[in-house]
Coordinates of C-alpha atoms in Angstrom, one line a residue:
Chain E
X1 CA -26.5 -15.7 9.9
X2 CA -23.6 -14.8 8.4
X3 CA -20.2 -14.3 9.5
X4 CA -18.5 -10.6 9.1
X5 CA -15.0 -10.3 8.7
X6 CA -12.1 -8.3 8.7
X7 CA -12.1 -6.6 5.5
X8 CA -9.0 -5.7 3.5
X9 CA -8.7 -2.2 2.9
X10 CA -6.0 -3.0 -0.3
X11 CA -3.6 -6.0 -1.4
X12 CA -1.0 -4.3 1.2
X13 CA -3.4 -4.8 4.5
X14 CA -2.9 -8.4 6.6
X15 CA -4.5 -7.1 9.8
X16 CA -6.2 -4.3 11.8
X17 CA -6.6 -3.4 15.1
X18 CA -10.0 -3.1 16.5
X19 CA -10.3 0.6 17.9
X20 CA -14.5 0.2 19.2
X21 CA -17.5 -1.2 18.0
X22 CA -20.3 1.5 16.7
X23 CA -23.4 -0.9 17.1
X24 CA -24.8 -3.3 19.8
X25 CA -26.2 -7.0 20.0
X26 CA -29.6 -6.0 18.6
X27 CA -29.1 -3.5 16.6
X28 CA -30.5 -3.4 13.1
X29 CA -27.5 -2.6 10.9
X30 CA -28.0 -1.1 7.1
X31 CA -25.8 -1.1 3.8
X32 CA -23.4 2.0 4.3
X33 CA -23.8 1.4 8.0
X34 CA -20.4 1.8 10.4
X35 CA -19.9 -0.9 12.2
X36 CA -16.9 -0.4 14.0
X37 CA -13.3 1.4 13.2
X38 CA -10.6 -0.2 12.9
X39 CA -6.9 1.4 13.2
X40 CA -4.6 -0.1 10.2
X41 CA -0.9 1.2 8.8
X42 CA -3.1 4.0 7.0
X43 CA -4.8 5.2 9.5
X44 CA -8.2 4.6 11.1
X45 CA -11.1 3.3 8.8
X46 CA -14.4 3.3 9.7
X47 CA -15.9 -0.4 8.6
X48 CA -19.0 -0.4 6.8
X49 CA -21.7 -3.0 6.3
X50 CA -22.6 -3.8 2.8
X51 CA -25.8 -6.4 3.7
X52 CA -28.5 -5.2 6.1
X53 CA -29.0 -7.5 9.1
X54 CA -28.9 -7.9 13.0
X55 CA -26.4 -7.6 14.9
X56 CA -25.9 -11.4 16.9
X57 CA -22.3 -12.0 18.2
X58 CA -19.2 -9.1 18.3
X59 CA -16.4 -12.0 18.0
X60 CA -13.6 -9.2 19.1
X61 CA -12.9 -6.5 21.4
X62 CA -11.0 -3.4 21.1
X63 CA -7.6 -3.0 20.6
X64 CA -7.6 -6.7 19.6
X65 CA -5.1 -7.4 16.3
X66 CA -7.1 -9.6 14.2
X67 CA -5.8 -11.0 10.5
X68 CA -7.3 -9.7 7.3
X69 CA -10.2 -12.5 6.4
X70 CA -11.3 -13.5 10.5
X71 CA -14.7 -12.6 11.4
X72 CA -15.2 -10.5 13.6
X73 CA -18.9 -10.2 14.0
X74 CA -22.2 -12.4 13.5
X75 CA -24.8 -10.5 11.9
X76 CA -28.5 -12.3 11.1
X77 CA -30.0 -11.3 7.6
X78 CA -32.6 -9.4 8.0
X79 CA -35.9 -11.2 8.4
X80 CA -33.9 -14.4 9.5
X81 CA -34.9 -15.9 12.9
X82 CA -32.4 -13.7 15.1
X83 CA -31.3 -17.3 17.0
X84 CA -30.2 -18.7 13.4
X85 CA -30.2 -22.2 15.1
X86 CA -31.3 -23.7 11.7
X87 CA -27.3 -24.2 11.2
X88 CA -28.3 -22.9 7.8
X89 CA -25.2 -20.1 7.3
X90 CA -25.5 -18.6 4.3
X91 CA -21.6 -18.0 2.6
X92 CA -19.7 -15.3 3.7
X93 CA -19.5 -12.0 2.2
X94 CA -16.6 -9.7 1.5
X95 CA -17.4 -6.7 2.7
X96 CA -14.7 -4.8 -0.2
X97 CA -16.6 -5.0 -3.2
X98 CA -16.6 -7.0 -6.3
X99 CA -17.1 -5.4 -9.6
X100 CA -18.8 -4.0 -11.3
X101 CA -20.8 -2.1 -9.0
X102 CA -23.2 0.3 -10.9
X103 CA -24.8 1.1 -7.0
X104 CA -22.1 2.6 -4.2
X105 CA -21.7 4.6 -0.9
X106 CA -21.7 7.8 -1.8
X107 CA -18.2 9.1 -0.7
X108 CA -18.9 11.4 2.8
X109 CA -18.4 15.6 2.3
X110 CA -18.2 17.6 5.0
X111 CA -18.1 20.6 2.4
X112 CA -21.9 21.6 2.1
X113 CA -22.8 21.7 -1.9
X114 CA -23.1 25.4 -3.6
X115 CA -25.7 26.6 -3.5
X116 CA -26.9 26.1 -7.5
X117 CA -25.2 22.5 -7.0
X118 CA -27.8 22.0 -3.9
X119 CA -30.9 23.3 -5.7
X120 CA -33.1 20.3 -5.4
X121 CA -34.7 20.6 -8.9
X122 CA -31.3 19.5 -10.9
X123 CA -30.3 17.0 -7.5
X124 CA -32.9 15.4 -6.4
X125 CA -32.5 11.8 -7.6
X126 CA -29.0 12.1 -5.9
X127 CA -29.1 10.1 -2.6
X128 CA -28.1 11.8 0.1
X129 CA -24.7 12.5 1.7
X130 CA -23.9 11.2 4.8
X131 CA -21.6 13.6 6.5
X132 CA -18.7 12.7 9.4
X133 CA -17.7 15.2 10.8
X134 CA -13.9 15.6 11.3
X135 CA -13.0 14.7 14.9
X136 CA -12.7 17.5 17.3
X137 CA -8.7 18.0 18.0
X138 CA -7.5 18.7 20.9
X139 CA -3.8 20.5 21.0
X140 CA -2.1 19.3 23.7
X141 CA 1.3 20.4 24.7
X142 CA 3.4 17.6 24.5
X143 CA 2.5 16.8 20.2
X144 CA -0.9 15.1 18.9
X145 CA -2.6 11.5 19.6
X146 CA -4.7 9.9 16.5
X147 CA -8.3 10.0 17.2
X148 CA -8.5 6.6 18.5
X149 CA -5.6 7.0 20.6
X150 CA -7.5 10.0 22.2
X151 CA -10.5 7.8 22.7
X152 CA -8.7 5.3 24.4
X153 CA -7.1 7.9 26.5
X154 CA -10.7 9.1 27.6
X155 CA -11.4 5.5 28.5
X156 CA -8.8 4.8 30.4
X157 CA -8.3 8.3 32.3
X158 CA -4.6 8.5 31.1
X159 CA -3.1 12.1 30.4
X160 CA -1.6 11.9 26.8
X161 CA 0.8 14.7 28.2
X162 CA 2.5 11.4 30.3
X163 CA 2.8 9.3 27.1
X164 CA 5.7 9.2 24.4
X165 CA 4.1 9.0 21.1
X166 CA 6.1 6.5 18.9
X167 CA 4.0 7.8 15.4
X168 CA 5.6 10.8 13.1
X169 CA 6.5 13.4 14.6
X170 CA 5.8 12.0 17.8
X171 CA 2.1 11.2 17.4
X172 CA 0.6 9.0 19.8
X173 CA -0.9 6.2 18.4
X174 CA -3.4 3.6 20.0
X175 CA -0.3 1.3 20.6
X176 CA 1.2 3.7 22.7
X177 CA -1.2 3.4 25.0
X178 CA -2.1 0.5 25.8
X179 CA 1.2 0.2 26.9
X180 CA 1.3 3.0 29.3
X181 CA -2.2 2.0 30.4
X182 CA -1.3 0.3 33.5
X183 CA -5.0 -1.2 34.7
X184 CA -6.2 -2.6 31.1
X185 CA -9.6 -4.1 32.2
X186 CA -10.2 -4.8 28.1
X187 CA -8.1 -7.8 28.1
X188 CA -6.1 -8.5 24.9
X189 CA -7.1 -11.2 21.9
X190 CA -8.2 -14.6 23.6
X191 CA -4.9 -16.4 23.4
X192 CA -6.2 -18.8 20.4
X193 CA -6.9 -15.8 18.3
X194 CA -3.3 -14.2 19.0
X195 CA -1.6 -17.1 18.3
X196 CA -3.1 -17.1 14.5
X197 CA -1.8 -13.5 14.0
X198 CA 1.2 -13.6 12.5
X199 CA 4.1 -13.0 14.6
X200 CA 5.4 -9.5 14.4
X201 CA 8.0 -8.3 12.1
X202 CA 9.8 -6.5 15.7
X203 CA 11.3 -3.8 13.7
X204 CA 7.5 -2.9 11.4
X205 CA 5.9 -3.8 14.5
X206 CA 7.4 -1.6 16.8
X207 CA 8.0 1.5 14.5
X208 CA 4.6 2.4 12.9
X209 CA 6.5 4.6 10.1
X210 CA 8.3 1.7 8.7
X211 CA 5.0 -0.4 9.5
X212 CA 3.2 1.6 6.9
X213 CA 6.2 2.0 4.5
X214 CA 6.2 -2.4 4.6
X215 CA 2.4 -2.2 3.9
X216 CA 3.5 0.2 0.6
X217 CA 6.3 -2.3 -0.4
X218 CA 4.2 -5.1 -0.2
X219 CA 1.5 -3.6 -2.4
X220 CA 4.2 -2.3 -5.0
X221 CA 6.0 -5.3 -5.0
X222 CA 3.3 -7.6 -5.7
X223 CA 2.4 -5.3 -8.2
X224 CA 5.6 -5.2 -9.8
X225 CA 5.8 -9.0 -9.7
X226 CA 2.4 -10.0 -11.2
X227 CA 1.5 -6.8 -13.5
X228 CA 3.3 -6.2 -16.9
X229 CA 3.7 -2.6 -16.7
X230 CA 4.3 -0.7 -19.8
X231 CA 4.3 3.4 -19.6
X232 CA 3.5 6.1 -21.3
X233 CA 4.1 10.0 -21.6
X234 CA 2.8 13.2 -23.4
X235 CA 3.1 16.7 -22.0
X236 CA -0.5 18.8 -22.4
X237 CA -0.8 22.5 -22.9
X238 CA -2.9 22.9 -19.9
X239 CA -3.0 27.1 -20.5
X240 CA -6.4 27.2 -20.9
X241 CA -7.5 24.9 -18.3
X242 CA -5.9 27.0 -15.6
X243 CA -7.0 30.4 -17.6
X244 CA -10.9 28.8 -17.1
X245 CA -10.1 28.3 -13.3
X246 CA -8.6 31.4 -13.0
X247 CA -11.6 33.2 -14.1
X248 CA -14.2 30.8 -12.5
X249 CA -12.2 31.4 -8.8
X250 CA -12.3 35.6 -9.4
X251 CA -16.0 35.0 -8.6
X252 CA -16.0 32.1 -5.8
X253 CA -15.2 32.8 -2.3
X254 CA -12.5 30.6 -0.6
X255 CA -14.7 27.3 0.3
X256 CA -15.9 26.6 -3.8
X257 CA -12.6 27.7 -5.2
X258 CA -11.4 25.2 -7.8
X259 CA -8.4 23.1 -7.6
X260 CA -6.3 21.6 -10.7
X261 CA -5.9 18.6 -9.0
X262 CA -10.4 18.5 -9.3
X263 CA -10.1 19.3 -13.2
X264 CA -7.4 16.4 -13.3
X265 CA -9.7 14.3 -11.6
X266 CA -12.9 15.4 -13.9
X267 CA -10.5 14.3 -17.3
X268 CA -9.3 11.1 -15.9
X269 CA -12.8 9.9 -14.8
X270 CA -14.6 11.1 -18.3
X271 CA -11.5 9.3 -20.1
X272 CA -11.4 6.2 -18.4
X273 CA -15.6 5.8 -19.0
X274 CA -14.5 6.2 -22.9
X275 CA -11.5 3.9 -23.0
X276 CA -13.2 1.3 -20.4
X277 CA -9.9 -1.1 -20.6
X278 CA -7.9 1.4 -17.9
X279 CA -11.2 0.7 -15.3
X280 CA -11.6 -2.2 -13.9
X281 CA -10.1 -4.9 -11.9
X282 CA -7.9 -7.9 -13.1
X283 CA -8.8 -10.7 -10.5
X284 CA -8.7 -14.5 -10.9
X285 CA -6.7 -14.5 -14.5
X286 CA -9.6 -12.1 -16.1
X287 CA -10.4 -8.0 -15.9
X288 CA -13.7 -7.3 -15.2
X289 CA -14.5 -3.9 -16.3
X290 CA -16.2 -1.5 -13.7
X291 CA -18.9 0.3 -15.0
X292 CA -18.9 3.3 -11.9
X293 CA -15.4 5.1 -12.3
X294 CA -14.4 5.9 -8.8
X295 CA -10.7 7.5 -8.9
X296 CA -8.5 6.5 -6.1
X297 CA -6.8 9.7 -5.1
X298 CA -2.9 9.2 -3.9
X299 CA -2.4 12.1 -1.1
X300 CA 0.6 12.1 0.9
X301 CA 0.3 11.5 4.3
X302 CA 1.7 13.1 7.3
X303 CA 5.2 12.2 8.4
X304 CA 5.3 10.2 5.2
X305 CA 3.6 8.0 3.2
X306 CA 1.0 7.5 0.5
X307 CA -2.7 6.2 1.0
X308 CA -5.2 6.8 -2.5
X309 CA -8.7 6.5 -1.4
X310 CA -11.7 6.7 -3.9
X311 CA -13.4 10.0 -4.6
X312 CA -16.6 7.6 -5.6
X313 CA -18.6 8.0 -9.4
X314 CA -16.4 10.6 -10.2
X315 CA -17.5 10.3 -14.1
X316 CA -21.4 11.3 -12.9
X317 CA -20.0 14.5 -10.1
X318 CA -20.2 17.9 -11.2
X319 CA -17.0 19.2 -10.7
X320 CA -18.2 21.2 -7.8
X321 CA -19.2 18.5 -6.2
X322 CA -15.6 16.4 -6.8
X323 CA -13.6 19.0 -5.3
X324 CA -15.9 19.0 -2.3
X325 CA -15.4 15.2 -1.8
X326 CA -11.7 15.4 -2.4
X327 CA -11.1 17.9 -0.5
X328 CA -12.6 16.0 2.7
X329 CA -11.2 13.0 1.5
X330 CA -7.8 14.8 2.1
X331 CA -8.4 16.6 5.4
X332 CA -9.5 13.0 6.4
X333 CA -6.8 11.5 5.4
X334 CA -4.4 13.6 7.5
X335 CA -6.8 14.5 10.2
X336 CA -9.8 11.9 10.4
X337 CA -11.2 9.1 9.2
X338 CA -11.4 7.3 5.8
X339 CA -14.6 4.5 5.2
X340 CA -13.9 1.2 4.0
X341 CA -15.7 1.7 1.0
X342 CA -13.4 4.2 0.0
X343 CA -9.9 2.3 0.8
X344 CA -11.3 -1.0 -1.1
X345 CA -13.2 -0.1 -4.3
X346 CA -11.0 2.8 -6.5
X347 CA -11.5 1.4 -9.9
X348 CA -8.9 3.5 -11.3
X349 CA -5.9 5.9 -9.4
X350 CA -4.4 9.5 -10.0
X351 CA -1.3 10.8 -8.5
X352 CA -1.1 14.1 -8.9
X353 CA 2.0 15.6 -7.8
X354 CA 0.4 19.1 -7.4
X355 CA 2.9 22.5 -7.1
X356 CA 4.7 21.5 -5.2
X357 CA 6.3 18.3 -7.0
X358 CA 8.2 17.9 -10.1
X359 CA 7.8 17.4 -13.7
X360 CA 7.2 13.7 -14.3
X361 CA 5.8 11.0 -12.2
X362 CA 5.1 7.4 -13.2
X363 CA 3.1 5.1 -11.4
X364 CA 3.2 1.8 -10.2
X365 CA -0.2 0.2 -9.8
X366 CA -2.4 -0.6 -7.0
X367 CA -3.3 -4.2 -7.4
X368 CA -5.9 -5.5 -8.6
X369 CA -6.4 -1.9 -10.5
X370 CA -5.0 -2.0 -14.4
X371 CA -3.8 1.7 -14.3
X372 CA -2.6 4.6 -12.9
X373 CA -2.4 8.3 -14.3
X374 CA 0.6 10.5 -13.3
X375 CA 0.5 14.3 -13.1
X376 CA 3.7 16.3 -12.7
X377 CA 3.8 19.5 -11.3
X378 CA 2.4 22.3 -13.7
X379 CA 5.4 24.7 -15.5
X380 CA 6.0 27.1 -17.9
X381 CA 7.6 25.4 -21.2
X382 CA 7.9 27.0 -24.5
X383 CA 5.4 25.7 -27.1
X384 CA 4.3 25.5 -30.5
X385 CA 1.4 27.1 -30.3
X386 CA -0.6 28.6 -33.1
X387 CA 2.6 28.8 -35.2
X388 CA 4.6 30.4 -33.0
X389 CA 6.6 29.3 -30.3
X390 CA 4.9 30.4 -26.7
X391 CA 5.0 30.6 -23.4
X392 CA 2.6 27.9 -22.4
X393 CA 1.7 25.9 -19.0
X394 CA 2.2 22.5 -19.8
X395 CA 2.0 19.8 -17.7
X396 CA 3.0 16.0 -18.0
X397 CA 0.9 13.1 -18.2
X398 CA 1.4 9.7 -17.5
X399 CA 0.4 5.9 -17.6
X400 CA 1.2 3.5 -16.2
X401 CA -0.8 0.5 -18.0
X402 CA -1.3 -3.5 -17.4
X403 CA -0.1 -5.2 -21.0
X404 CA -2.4 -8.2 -19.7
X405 CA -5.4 -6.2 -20.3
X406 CA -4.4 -3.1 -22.8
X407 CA -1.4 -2.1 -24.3
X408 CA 0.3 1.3 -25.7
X409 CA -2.7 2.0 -28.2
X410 CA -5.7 2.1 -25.9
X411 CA -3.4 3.7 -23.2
X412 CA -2.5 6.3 -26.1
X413 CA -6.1 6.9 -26.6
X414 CA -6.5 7.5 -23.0
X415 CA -4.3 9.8 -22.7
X416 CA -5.4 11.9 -25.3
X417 CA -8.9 11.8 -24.2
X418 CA -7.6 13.1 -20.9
X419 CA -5.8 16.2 -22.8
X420 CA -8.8 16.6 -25.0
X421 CA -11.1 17.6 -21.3
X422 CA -8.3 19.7 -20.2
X423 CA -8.1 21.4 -23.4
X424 CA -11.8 22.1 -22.8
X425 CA -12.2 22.6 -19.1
X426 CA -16.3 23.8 -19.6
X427 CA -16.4 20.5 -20.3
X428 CA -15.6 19.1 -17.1
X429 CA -18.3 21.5 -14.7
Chain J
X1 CA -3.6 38.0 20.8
X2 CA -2.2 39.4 18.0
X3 CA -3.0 38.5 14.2
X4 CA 0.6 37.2 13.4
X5 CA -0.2 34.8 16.7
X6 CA -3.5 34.0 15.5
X7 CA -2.1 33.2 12.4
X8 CA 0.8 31.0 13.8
X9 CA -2.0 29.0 15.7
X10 CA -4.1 28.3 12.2
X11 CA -1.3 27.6 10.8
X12 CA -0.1 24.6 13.5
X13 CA -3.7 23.6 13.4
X14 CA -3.8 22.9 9.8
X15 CA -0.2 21.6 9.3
X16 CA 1.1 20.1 12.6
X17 CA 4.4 19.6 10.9
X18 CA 5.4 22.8 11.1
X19 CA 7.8 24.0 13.3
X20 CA 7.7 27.1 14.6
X21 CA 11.2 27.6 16.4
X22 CA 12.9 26.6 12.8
X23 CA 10.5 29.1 11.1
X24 CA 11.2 32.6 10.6
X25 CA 8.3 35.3 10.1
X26 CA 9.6 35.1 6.4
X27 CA 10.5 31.5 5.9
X28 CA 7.9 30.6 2.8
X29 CA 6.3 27.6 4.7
X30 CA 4.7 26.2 1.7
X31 CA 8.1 25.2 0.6
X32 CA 9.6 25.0 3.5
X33 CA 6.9 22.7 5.0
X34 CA 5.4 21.0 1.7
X35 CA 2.4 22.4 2.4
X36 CA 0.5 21.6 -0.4
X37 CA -2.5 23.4 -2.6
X38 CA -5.2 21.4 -0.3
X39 CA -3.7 22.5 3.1
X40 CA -2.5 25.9 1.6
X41 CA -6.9 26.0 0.8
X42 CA -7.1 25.1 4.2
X43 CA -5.1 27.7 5.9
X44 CA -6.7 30.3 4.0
X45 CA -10.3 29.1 5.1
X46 CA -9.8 28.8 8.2
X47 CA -8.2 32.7 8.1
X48 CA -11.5 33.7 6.5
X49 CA -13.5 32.0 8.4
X50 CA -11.6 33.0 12.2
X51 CA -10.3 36.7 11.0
X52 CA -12.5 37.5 8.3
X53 CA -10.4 38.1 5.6
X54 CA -10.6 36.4 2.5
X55 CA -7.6 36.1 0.0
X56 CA -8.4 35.8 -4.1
X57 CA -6.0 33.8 -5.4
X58 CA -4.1 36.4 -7.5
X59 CA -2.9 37.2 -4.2
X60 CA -1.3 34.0 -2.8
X61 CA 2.4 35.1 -3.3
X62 CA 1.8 37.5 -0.8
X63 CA 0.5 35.2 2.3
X64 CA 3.3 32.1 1.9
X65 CA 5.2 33.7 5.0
X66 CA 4.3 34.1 8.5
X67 CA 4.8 38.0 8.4
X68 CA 3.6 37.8 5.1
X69 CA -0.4 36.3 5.6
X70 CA -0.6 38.4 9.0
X71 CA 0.2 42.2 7.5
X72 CA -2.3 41.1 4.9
X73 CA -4.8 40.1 7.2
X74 CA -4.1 43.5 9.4
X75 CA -3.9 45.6 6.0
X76 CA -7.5 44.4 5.3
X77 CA -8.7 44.6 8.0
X78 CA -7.9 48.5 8.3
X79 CA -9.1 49.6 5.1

């Protein structure tokens, strides 16, 4: 028997709130298996379980706060005599994974693969795809409720319409509710278990905006405190790149169209495998390379805010099937769900500041990560090009690096490696 | 209901920051909005997939406005 607990979903999370459980007592549970969703400063996350077993004891109920590190199920190993009276528990596992990891979740896509990407001769080996759908949404006059707030709302027969949403933009959030909920048969956190939560911050706790920007600030700062930084820039002729994409998405309808932000991602995974000091982890005083590149993706979040989940063994996708993934990632992000797997394990992050930003962007890094790439926003820059100066689209690179495990000359290499796939985009399929 | 309102009602779906009494049938709500490459893709499956109009991307330019997107969808739709 084994005790599972709260996981951390990045060095900025202390605690979750339990939104519902997905299994039973009984139930056989798998690797890749959701347990239960859980609503954090990010958003919700659906928990997975990394060791097969049986479900024994749920320690917690919903909408219960409970601290990063409590259990918050029992779960017998598989095999194991279901009572586990032996007193024999074996240690406890952290559900957020310790590198390296050659075998992962595959990230979810709710984007079916093209066709020639699906064709089961040049696939096959791949395991398959577990799909969540998006949650349905359900407009309602008054603004929008987060999925669990919805559920909840279901549950307890309240009509969101009657209920001020304290989120961005007025979303109603799970908090919300159980405040308006005036019979809360689910009684909160036995009173031990709320006494070990920390006590609230009142302004984080009762604004959920500044909730999440504390969770950022507590992440950066600890970065900023423990990581040497050092930082790096070169602007890349990326003319060709978008030339490629512009002629690949004559030919693809709307839903395979190609994204910079997915040939980006191609470069910095393909680089990173080459220069394997940028991808890794630095834990306990040592970096431990990771041999899977999985490229934690920094999108914006709605009503502000920044959350980078992984887009999982990006250096082994086709590109086809990276955009796919990212561009569910995203629409989870601001509309759904994201999996634990994906908020713990990014062995490496890209912010890309799309069209829409500016020229430069550096990085700070997400702990216990040793880099972070910055993309500015494409532009038209005169250029030396073939001995003459041109009108070229350039964009500018960045790193961010960690001087206790590389310093300017590997991160130069990097770099270059990434301009050296953009410069050959065919490369990247 | 007419395109430019099945329009507005992607467009709300896919970007609920959007505010339609501060938005005029010109206003470009990419910038105006921040609405970025991934929901711009979005918005333009969505129209494909609810009107039936697809948009290559050479002609983006044209479908950044309210007014903009709907005469597009109505111009391919008539010819």
């Amino acid at each position: 028997m084994y005790d599972f607990k709260m996981p951390s979903m990045g060095a900025d999370m202390t605690s979750a709130t339990l939104v519902a459980w997905n299994v039973g007592l009984g139930d056989r549970v798998g690797k890749g298996d959701i347990l239960c969703e859980i609503e954090t400063e990010k958003g919700n996350i659906d928990v997975e379980v990394w060791e097969p077993g049986v479900v024994a004891e749920l320690l917690v109920k919903p909408g219960q706060k409970v601290p990063v590190g409590e259990a918050i199920a029992r779960l017998d190993e598989e095999g194991a005599p279901a009572s586990g009276g032996n007193g024999a528990e074996a240690p406890v596992r952290r559900p957020s994974s310790k590198p390296p990891r050659t075998e992962v979740a595959k990230s979810p896509s709710a984007e079916p693969l093209p066709a020639d990407l699906a064709d089961s001769s040049s696939r096959e080996s791949r395991p398959s795809v577990e799909i969540i759908p998006p949650p349905p949404r359900t407009p309602t006059a008054t603004g929008a409720a987060s999925p669990a707030a919805r559920r909840r709302a279901a549950e307890l027969g309240v009509d969101l319409s009657t209920v001020k949403g304290s989120g961005p933009g007025g979303v109603i959030k799970l908090a919300d509710l159980e405040g308006s909920a005036e019979d809360d048969e689910e009684a909160p956190a036995p009173a031990s278990a709320r006494e070990e939560a920390p006590a609230p911050a009142s302004t984080s706790e009762a604004d959920p905006h500044q909730a999440l920007r504390n969770a950022i600030a507590r992440a950066m700062a600890r970065s900023k405190r423990e990581i040497p930084h050092y930082y790096l820039q070169t602007t890349v002729d990326v003319t060709r790149a978008q030339q490629w994409l512009e002629q690949e998405n004559e030919e693809r309808g709307i839903k395979e169209r190609l994204l910079f932000g997915g040939l980006l991602t191609r470069a910095v995974a393909l680089a990173a495998r080459d220069v394997p000091v940028m991808n890794g982890f630095f834990e306990d005083g040592r970096f431990t390379p990771s041999e899977a590149v999985h490229v934690g993706f920094a999108v914006a979040m709605r009503g502000g805010g920044v959350v980078a989940p992984a887009i999982h063994d990006v250096d082994s996708r086709s590109l086809d099937e990276t955009m796919a993934a990212g561009k569910d990632i995203v629409r989870r992000v601001r509309r759904g769900k994201l999996r634990s797997s994906e908020m713990s394990d990014p062995t490496i992050t890209l912010t890309s500041l799309g069209d829409m930003g500016v020229d430069t962007v550096f990085g700070v890094i997400y702990p216990p990560q040793v880099a972070i790439v910055g993309a500015g926003s494409p532009r038209k820059a005169p250029l030396f090009h073939d001995g003459m100066i041109a009108t070229r689209t350039v964009v500018d690179l960045t790193l961010s690096g960690d001087h206790r495990v590389s310093d300017g000359m590997a991160g130069s290499e990097f770099l270059r490696a990434i301009a050296q796939y953009l410069a050959h985009p065919e490369q990247l399929r | 209901m007419s395109t430019r309102d099945q329009v507005l009602e992607i467009l709300l779906d896919v970007v609920p920051d959007i505010e339609p009494e501060s938005m005029s049938p010109d206003t470009n709500f990419r910038e105006a909005f921040n609405v970025d490459s991934m929901d711009f893709v979005d918005i333009l499956e969505r129209v494909a997939t609810e009107l039936g109009v697809e948009v290559p991307e050479r002609d983006y330019p044209q479908v950044v406005t309210l007014a903009g997107l709907a005469s597009y969808v109505d111009a391919r739709k008539a010819g």
